[in-house]
XYZ file of C-alpha atoms in Angstrom:
581
model
C 64.091 -17.485 81.872
C 66.007 -14.287 81.862
C 64.659 -12.936 78.676
C 61.223 -13.438 80.487
C 62.366 -11.509 83.619
C 63.592 -8.738 81.304
C 60.791 -8.434 78.975
C 58.287 -8.136 82.015
C 60.578 -5.458 83.695
C 61.418 -7.573 86.735
C 65.221 -7.534 85.711
C 67.401 -4.878 84.108
C 70.318 -5.820 81.579
C 73.030 -4.324 84.009
C 71.684 -6.314 86.903
C 71.921 -9.433 84.620
C 75.358 -8.769 83.669
C 76.401 -8.407 87.405
C 74.470 -11.632 88.384
C 76.384 -13.706 85.472
C 79.983 -12.099 87.006
C 78.769 -13.644 90.524
C 77.610 -16.675 88.725
C 81.181 -17.255 87.081
C 83.168 -16.476 90.262
C 81.169 -18.530 92.865
C 80.865 -21.439 90.208
C 76.983 -21.888 90.685
C 75.062 -23.138 88.026
C 71.436 -21.708 88.719
C 71.187 -18.004 87.563
C 67.872 -17.768 89.430
C 69.301 -18.622 92.836
C 71.947 -15.976 92.291
C 69.395 -13.167 91.369
C 67.272 -14.029 94.488
C 70.563 -13.858 96.589
C 71.598 -10.398 95.436
C 67.727 -9.315 95.992
C 67.520 -8.282 92.062
C 64.389 -10.192 91.631
C 62.009 -12.213 94.126
C 61.720 -15.794 94.341
C 58.336 -15.511 93.106
C 59.260 -13.664 89.732
C 62.157 -16.396 89.139
C 59.548 -19.294 89.593
C 57.104 -17.516 87.187
C 59.839 -17.253 84.613
C 61.046 -20.815 85.235
C 57.543 -22.161 85.023
C 56.903 -20.415 81.492
C 60.418 -21.918 80.239
C 59.474 -25.226 81.055
C 55.940 -24.954 79.764
C 53.770 -25.062 83.152
C 51.513 -22.802 84.620
C 52.404 -20.736 87.691
C 49.791 -20.542 90.652
C 49.855 -17.524 92.796
C 48.607 -19.065 96.019
C 48.341 -15.791 97.968
C 45.698 -14.640 95.460
C 43.798 -17.427 93.949
C 41.126 -19.630 95.510
C 41.943 -23.103 96.212
C 39.044 -25.463 95.359
C 38.200 -27.072 98.795
C 36.551 -30.010 97.056
C 40.174 -31.170 95.972
C 41.760 -31.028 99.435
C 40.425 -34.333 100.475
C 41.786 -36.559 97.597
C 45.260 -36.465 98.758
C 46.240 -37.355 102.264
C 47.611 -34.644 104.520
C 50.717 -36.374 105.258
C 51.483 -36.709 101.742
C 50.588 -32.966 101.070
C 53.222 -32.007 103.962
C 55.880 -34.643 103.045
C 56.144 -33.456 99.428
C 55.284 -29.775 99.918
C 52.548 -29.950 97.338
C 49.005 -29.163 97.663
C 45.981 -29.529 95.380
C 44.576 -26.403 93.813
C 41.876 -27.299 91.557
C 39.902 -30.498 90.650
C 37.872 -30.749 87.426
C 36.681 -34.175 86.100
C 39.492 -36.583 85.938
C 42.244 -33.960 86.357
C 43.721 -32.647 89.474
C 46.066 -29.758 89.587
C 48.825 -29.570 91.987
C 50.998 -26.739 93.141
C 54.646 -27.445 93.807
C 58.093 -25.883 93.670
C 59.636 -28.372 91.188
C 57.189 -29.620 88.727
C 59.446 -32.362 87.430
C 59.502 -34.262 91.003
C 58.327 -37.537 89.753
C 58.150 -39.288 93.149
C 55.679 -36.577 94.452
C 53.769 -36.566 91.254
C 53.485 -40.702 91.202
C 52.352 -40.848 94.780
C 49.739 -38.173 94.407
C 48.608 -39.916 91.263
C 48.106 -43.283 93.104
C 46.791 -41.614 96.126
C 44.095 -39.579 94.138
C 43.473 -41.933 91.260
C 43.317 -38.944 89.042
C 45.480 -37.370 86.521
C 47.865 -34.972 88.139
C 48.717 -31.778 86.327
C 51.525 -29.650 88.276
C 51.751 -26.028 88.335
C 54.542 -23.898 89.845
C 54.154 -21.806 93.212
C 56.655 -20.382 95.800
C 57.499 -22.459 98.559
C 56.638 -20.207 101.382
C 53.153 -19.722 99.611
C 52.823 -23.621 99.381
C 53.563 -23.924 103.048
C 51.203 -21.080 104.241
C 48.334 -22.618 102.294
C 48.939 -26.126 103.701
C 48.720 -24.685 107.085
C 45.703 -22.725 106.287
C 43.772 -25.519 104.652
C 45.235 -28.579 106.388
C 45.865 -27.197 109.780
C 49.269 -27.222 111.611
C 49.151 -24.350 114.034
C 46.491 -21.880 115.533
C 44.491 -19.940 112.879
C 45.373 -16.393 112.813
C 43.240 -13.335 111.757
C 45.455 -12.825 108.897
C 45.139 -16.242 107.459
C 41.368 -16.152 107.958
C 40.796 -12.956 105.666
C 39.364 -14.030 102.148
C 41.098 -13.786 99.068
C 41.134 -10.088 97.969
C 38.370 -10.133 94.976
C 36.791 -7.148 93.382
C 38.024 -3.826 94.937
C 34.645 -3.014 96.356
C 35.219 -5.553 98.908
C 38.300 -4.415 100.312
C 36.299 -2.887 103.402
C 34.360 -6.079 104.094
C 37.508 -7.983 104.181
C 39.093 -5.413 106.452
C 36.022 -5.699 108.547
C 36.217 -9.416 109.104
C 39.927 -9.362 109.871
C 39.305 -6.640 112.557
C 36.208 -8.594 114.095
C 37.988 -11.719 114.285
C 41.034 -10.243 115.795
C 38.696 -8.172 118.120
C 36.627 -11.093 118.908
C 39.354 -13.336 119.626
C 41.194 -10.941 121.905
C 41.641 -12.387 125.500
C 40.163 -15.741 124.468
C 42.263 -19.045 124.450
C 42.187 -21.099 121.477
C 40.494 -23.978 123.605
C 38.002 -21.930 124.796
C 35.041 -23.192 122.376
C 33.264 -26.256 123.756
C 33.644 -25.449 127.294
C 31.691 -22.047 127.039
C 28.306 -22.191 128.454
C 25.056 -21.253 126.674
C 25.028 -18.164 128.360
C 28.748 -17.219 127.662
C 27.884 -17.997 124.203
C 24.844 -15.858 124.081
C 26.384 -12.867 125.839
C 29.552 -12.942 123.349
C 26.974 -13.103 120.695
C 25.598 -9.681 121.711
C 29.147 -8.016 121.696
C 30.063 -5.497 118.901
C 33.034 -7.719 117.618
C 31.014 -10.659 116.736
C 27.942 -8.638 115.517
C 30.565 -6.985 113.160
C 31.815 -10.572 112.124
C 28.233 -11.764 111.302
C 27.274 -8.801 109.300
C 30.712 -8.675 107.351
C 30.460 -12.421 106.480
C 26.865 -11.870 104.974
C 27.769 -8.430 103.327
C 30.891 -9.922 101.774
C 28.880 -12.997 100.340
C 26.265 -10.502 98.853
C 28.942 -8.243 97.526
C 30.554 -11.443 95.882
C 27.326 -12.417 94.174
C 26.876 -15.623 96.197
C 23.633 -17.655 96.290
C 24.456 -19.583 99.664
C 26.836 -18.967 102.759
C 28.048 -22.198 104.462
C 29.409 -21.833 108.134
C 30.870 -25.235 108.844
C 32.314 -26.213 112.251
C 35.209 -28.366 111.780
C 37.871 -30.003 114.275
C 40.441 -27.151 114.405
C 38.582 -24.291 112.784
C 35.322 -23.083 111.212
C 35.312 -23.038 107.596
C 33.344 -20.399 105.614
C 32.280 -21.129 101.987
C 30.131 -19.169 99.463
C 28.435 -20.640 96.653
C 29.130 -18.502 93.508
C 28.027 -19.174 90.112
C 26.667 -22.568 91.340
C 30.244 -23.866 92.684
C 31.132 -23.725 96.512
C 34.595 -21.559 97.209
C 36.213 -21.435 100.109
C 36.262 -17.617 101.600
C 37.997 -17.771 104.759
C 38.804 -19.598 108.074
C 37.470 -18.658 111.513
C 39.390 -19.606 114.795
C 37.436 -22.474 116.355
C 37.116 -20.455 119.640
C 34.915 -18.199 117.965
C 32.401 -20.755 116.667
C 29.913 -21.038 119.553
C 29.432 -16.881 119.667
C 29.337 -16.742 116.009
C 26.816 -19.431 115.628
C 24.577 -18.040 118.239
C 24.923 -14.675 116.643
C 23.776 -15.991 113.351
C 20.927 -17.895 115.103
C 19.603 -14.874 117.110
C 19.682 -12.838 113.715
C 17.586 -15.375 112.207
C 15.241 -16.005 115.246
C 15.866 -19.427 116.071
C 16.401 -20.729 119.560
C 20.126 -20.671 120.402
C 19.619 -22.922 123.409
C 18.417 -25.887 121.107
C 21.366 -27.362 119.521
C 20.147 -30.925 118.997
C 17.914 -30.671 116.255
C 17.356 -28.811 112.785
C 16.217 -25.329 112.833
C 14.920 -22.812 110.109
C 14.772 -19.215 110.278
C 15.139 -15.870 108.229
C 17.237 -12.780 107.941
C 16.620 -9.528 105.921
C 19.408 -8.012 104.673
C 19.886 -4.317 102.639
C 23.072 -4.034 100.475
C 23.957 -0.898 98.232
C 19.970 0.089 98.102
C 18.819 -3.550 97.539
C 16.777 -5.824 99.707
C 17.916 -9.370 100.295
C 16.272 -12.265 102.155
C 18.135 -15.053 103.810
C 16.805 -18.303 104.536
C 18.623 -19.839 107.146
C 18.854 -23.577 108.148
C 21.180 -25.159 111.016
C 21.809 -28.886 111.821
C 23.768 -30.624 114.258
C 27.088 -31.931 113.633
C 29.871 -33.704 115.522
C 31.952 -30.438 115.698
C 28.971 -28.016 116.242
C 26.036 -26.529 114.272
C 26.406 -25.876 110.625
C 24.511 -23.089 109.207
C 23.515 -22.423 105.630
C 22.103 -19.447 104.598
C 20.417 -19.059 101.028
C 20.615 -15.625 99.707
C 17.531 -14.435 97.729
C 17.827 -11.425 95.843
C 14.141 -9.951 95.579
C 15.203 -8.207 92.377
C 16.208 -11.213 90.658
C 12.471 -12.330 89.450
C 12.015 -9.148 88.059
C 14.646 -9.427 85.282
C 12.179 -10.821 82.552
C 12.302 -13.946 80.581
C 14.490 -12.301 78.045
C 17.296 -12.349 80.465
C 17.155 -15.772 81.830
C 19.162 -17.244 78.896
C 16.221 -18.326 76.731
C 16.900 -18.467 73.019
C 14.684 -16.251 70.788
C 12.932 -19.536 69.648
C 12.283 -20.843 73.160
C 11.188 -17.545 74.516
C 8.594 -16.938 71.770
C 7.232 -20.429 72.403
C 6.971 -20.062 76.249
C 5.203 -16.761 75.518
C 2.777 -18.464 73.657
C 2.066 -21.320 75.926
C 1.515 -19.170 79.104
C -0.762 -16.869 77.481
C -3.156 -19.876 77.144
C -6.145 -19.396 79.290
C -5.879 -22.969 80.594
C -3.564 -25.976 80.734
C -0.530 -26.789 82.820
C 2.958 -25.649 82.218
C 5.859 -27.648 83.976
C 9.341 -26.886 85.053
C 11.854 -29.536 85.663
C 15.487 -29.934 86.762
C 17.246 -30.857 89.875
C 17.412 -28.488 92.902
C 19.322 -25.240 92.093
C 18.808 -25.557 88.482
C 16.510 -22.113 88.357
C 13.115 -23.466 88.202
C 11.733 -20.982 90.749
C 13.346 -17.814 89.172
C 11.828 -19.069 85.877
C 8.266 -19.570 87.263
C 8.531 -16.254 89.183
C 9.459 -14.574 85.974
C 6.748 -16.048 84.102
C 4.331 -14.954 87.103
C 5.773 -11.471 87.053
C 4.895 -11.244 83.388
C 1.470 -12.568 83.675
C 0.595 -10.161 86.859
C -1.600 -7.749 85.576
C -4.617 -5.983 86.989
C -7.233 -8.190 84.938
C -5.933 -11.495 86.487
C -6.306 -13.381 89.873
C -2.904 -15.216 90.408
C -2.747 -17.431 93.863
C 0.244 -19.478 94.666
C 0.991 -22.366 97.303
C 4.577 -22.268 98.063
C 6.961 -24.104 100.429
C 8.507 -21.596 101.450
C 7.337 -18.404 99.699
C 10.805 -17.448 98.397
C 9.855 -13.927 96.801
C 7.088 -11.798 97.606
C 5.265 -10.426 94.525
C 2.844 -7.187 94.886
C -0.603 -8.109 93.510
C -0.347 -11.819 93.929
C -1.906 -13.956 96.515
C 1.013 -16.101 98.052
C 0.326 -18.966 100.496
C 2.956 -20.660 102.656
C 2.437 -24.170 103.312
C 2.336 -25.357 107.144
C 2.335 -29.022 107.352
C 2.035 -28.954 111.255
C -1.239 -26.820 110.816
C -2.459 -29.154 107.889
C -1.894 -26.995 105.332
C -0.413 -28.918 102.347
C -0.535 -28.277 98.573
C -3.401 -30.497 98.163
C -5.803 -28.401 100.960
C -4.393 -25.225 99.747
C -5.439 -26.182 96.086
C -8.782 -27.039 96.984
C -9.523 -23.599 98.801
C -7.998 -21.978 95.596
C -10.483 -23.351 93.639
C -13.220 -21.349 95.812
C -11.115 -18.071 95.226
C -12.050 -17.397 91.495
C -8.295 -17.607 90.429
C -7.330 -17.473 86.595
C -3.752 -18.503 87.365
C -2.333 -20.867 90.069
C 1.132 -21.809 90.950
C 2.083 -25.228 92.792
C 5.450 -24.798 94.194
C 5.964 -28.487 93.322
C 3.756 -31.538 92.567
C 4.976 -34.020 95.184
C 2.023 -36.593 95.281
C -0.962 -37.918 93.575
C -3.369 -35.901 95.658
C -1.696 -32.584 94.754
C -1.438 -33.704 90.915
C -5.141 -34.665 90.588
C -6.345 -31.410 92.067
C -3.582 -29.393 89.911
C -5.172 -31.253 86.851
C -8.597 -30.732 87.959
C -8.089 -27.017 88.018
C -6.223 -27.058 84.563
C -9.207 -29.009 83.160
C -11.874 -26.308 84.585
C -10.425 -23.419 83.070
C -7.296 -22.366 84.975
C -3.565 -22.119 83.949
C -1.675 -23.919 86.308
C 2.218 -23.665 86.849
C 4.358 -26.166 88.769
C 7.561 -28.062 89.044
C 8.924 -31.528 88.938
C 12.186 -33.320 89.674
C 12.975 -35.203 86.408
C 16.061 -34.979 84.336
C 14.646 -33.814 81.192
C 11.469 -32.761 79.613
C 10.151 -35.817 78.118
C 10.560 -37.808 81.506
C 7.645 -35.524 83.087
C 5.087 -37.519 81.522
C 6.424 -40.829 82.961
C 6.996 -39.291 86.309
C 3.454 -38.067 86.522
C 2.294 -41.717 85.427
C 4.478 -43.290 88.149
C 2.732 -40.863 90.766
C -0.501 -42.582 89.575
C -1.830 -40.039 87.277
C -3.932 -41.544 84.329
C -2.004 -40.990 81.007
C -5.344 -39.360 79.239
C -5.447 -36.757 82.058
C -1.857 -35.676 81.249
C -2.109 -35.137 77.502
C -5.679 -33.314 78.137
C -3.712 -30.827 80.426
C -0.141 -30.478 80.037
C 0.605 -27.909 77.322
C 4.318 -27.784 77.881
C 7.196 -28.875 79.822
C 10.672 -26.948 80.272
C 13.674 -28.562 81.525
C 16.693 -26.584 82.570
C 20.180 -26.158 84.143
C 22.338 -23.276 85.236
C 25.820 -23.038 83.859
C 28.456 -20.662 84.491
C 28.981 -17.714 81.809
C 32.486 -16.794 80.619
C 33.843 -13.761 81.782
C 33.260 -11.548 78.732
C 35.726 -8.818 79.793
C 38.350 -11.539 80.392
C 38.274 -14.277 77.629
C 40.265 -15.568 74.841
C 39.813 -17.397 71.687
C 40.810 -20.750 70.732
C 40.030 -23.411 68.109
C 38.920 -27.104 68.254
C 38.022 -29.423 65.516
C 34.537 -29.853 64.869
C 34.747 -33.692 65.791
C 35.236 -32.784 69.351
C 31.716 -31.131 69.582
C 29.986 -34.276 68.046
C 28.795 -35.226 71.522
C 26.910 -32.066 71.652
C 24.930 -32.702 68.663
C 26.967 -30.833 66.103
C 26.681 -31.889 62.407
C 29.426 -31.007 60.798
C 30.276 -31.669 57.039
C 33.717 -31.754 57.763
C 34.900 -33.231 60.947
C 38.453 -31.802 60.737
C 37.027 -28.455 60.339
C 38.422 -25.868 63.135
C 35.769 -23.970 65.187
C 36.668 -20.821 67.032
C 35.397 -21.141 70.682
C 36.020 -18.999 73.726
C 37.353 -19.584 77.163
C 37.669 -17.321 80.418
C 40.752 -16.126 81.395
C 41.345 -16.002 85.190
C 41.396 -12.562 86.837
C 40.371 -10.915 90.050
C 37.168 -9.864 88.629
C 36.156 -13.207 88.333
C 37.811 -14.602 91.383
C 40.482 -16.665 89.090
C 37.787 -18.857 87.886
C 37.359 -17.394 84.370
C 33.547 -17.326 84.871
C 31.268 -14.674 85.782
C 27.498 -15.054 86.236
C 25.269 -17.940 85.102
C 22.937 -18.783 82.196
C 20.006 -21.056 81.704
C 20.263 -24.121 79.394
C 16.887 -25.403 78.423
C 14.914 -28.018 76.807
C 11.141 -27.222 75.830
C 8.596 -29.784 74.505
C 5.413 -28.637 73.511
C 2.536 -31.138 73.611
C 1.083 -32.357 70.306
C -1.141 -35.077 68.972
C 1.711 -37.602 68.370
C 3.326 -37.159 71.715
C -0.263 -37.379 73.502
C -0.841 -40.570 71.485
C 2.402 -41.966 72.900
C 1.983 -41.071 76.529
C -1.546 -42.625 76.532
C -0.237 -45.970 75.362
C 2.634 -45.391 77.695
C 5.257 -45.630 75.139
C 9.098 -45.971 76.094
C 10.861 -42.656 76.942
C 12.924 -42.672 73.800
C 9.998 -42.659 71.752
C 8.537 -39.851 73.348
C 11.887 -38.008 73.218
C 12.166 -38.702 69.140
C 8.802 -37.406 68.920
C 9.343 -34.319 70.742
C 12.467 -33.603 68.855
C 10.515 -34.089 65.675
C 8.124 -31.220 66.854
C 10.946 -28.887 67.342
C 12.158 -29.725 70.617
C 16.189 -29.114 71.263
C 17.833 -31.147 73.797
C 19.644 -29.713 76.850
C 23.073 -30.291 75.045
C 22.115 -28.828 71.902
C 21.056 -25.738 73.449
C 24.092 -25.795 75.558
C 26.039 -26.118 72.126
C 24.372 -22.819 70.812
C 25.498 -20.973 73.833
C 29.112 -22.505 73.369
C 29.164 -21.308 69.689
C 27.856 -17.935 70.702
C 30.615 -17.520 73.227
C 28.538 -17.487 76.265
C 29.863 -20.583 78.044
C 32.510 -23.321 77.083
C 32.289 -27.197 76.411
C 33.649 -28.181 79.865
C 30.785 -26.273 81.861
C 27.858 -27.677 79.578
C 29.467 -31.107 80.038
C 29.375 -30.357 83.854
C 25.697 -29.452 84.169
C 24.105 -31.328 81.374
C 25.791 -34.624 80.699
C 25.217 -37.449 82.932
C 26.446 -41.247 83.075
C 25.179 -42.922 80.042
C 24.300 -40.041 78.439
């Protein structure tokens, strides 16, 4: 331990010699306690040294983000009883910060309560206590504890703005003054400068942190603010409960919602500029027992202009897609769950096809990005404007290319197929887990198989996985046998393969990841696949035929990105693998 402290420059040799004398004179056995009592080093440095000596990781709770999804797996009373707090959950593993990682009673209790494999990490006593208060309650929430973890240096001003806004907005108000506020009081306060600054700072902070969504979540004791960064929700800060009503009202005013209506869901929109770029925020509110929850989807208008080459396609898949969308007619489908990047891919394709010589019309719900030179039509069910009615009108608008936001029913699918059969290129999306399943999904909707084979030219399934922070990564080796489930065919299963993993740093918010990349599965239609679809063959038969035609499965495309050092196996498993895969 002492060697670590000396090597890191925390302790000088003469200080150690002095501490040794005190140790002998007092009869104490713990050199670390002596060093702290003499103010030679801090408790943090001693625990870092002890952690390294015992082979445990050290968690600096004042700087890292605690994964809020893991907090509910251990009861609050147990967390406080053992002064041990969960900090991260991944698969069947739960990392728990504690002072003594060899406290078997605490480890056993947490393991039984959570049902997970507990991995202890070392943290400072005071930092653990502060984190427990911040995340589990135990007193009024103050402005300092509500500030987000300092991330990139350029966000320091936003953090200061948030702290100041919380302090100013809360001045002179009792912590209990929340539900008692009248609608008029909340609206009046929502127009005051401190709340306006707080709402603006929350949004600007999220944009600066590359968040895709902002979650404002009223809870029993406070308002939790979470940002979705690189596809994963991270807790950013906690706002005092007494500021909930004016903050929610301010966000509703900004998004042109009815602030007097709190009983039903509402939708709105906010336009934001940050560092010279324009962003659209799609705002949604829903009523909950503790107040209205607000979620804001952040849409970067420039993200669809990045081009197909920057979405994460392999060179082979990019060439195939460019060939498919250059055809004069047919249907090209994108599939995947919500948040898998289907819309970005479709817009990137449209942006490539958008030239003076073609007429492009889209039917969307909602219109997420506005593209110059393209007629984009917003669906309005209340007015009777649905995908089906819009598509009928499109066919009289002399289109070359039509994009349908989503094929949700048989009527929409049939009109889209009619358009593809009559000389138009149709782009659309479906919700299926993989590319071959798209044909079966259309059959389930009631589309005749022969119409599918006559129109569908290609299906792209995709996911979004986090990229390793290339500025902070380290190599490690695994046996080839560990990558078999990804489809790796190794001659020698014991061969060691070099991979990369991200190293937690402030630049990546202590996650090791920065940005996201697409993981793709592209199926192109041929005679064999068409014959299988027409005779309603099982999914596995269609999948095998697609692989024989050159399709690489999602896991195989993920493996290529793992071997290239773009991401890691754990991230591919998180976004690609499902039960029974």
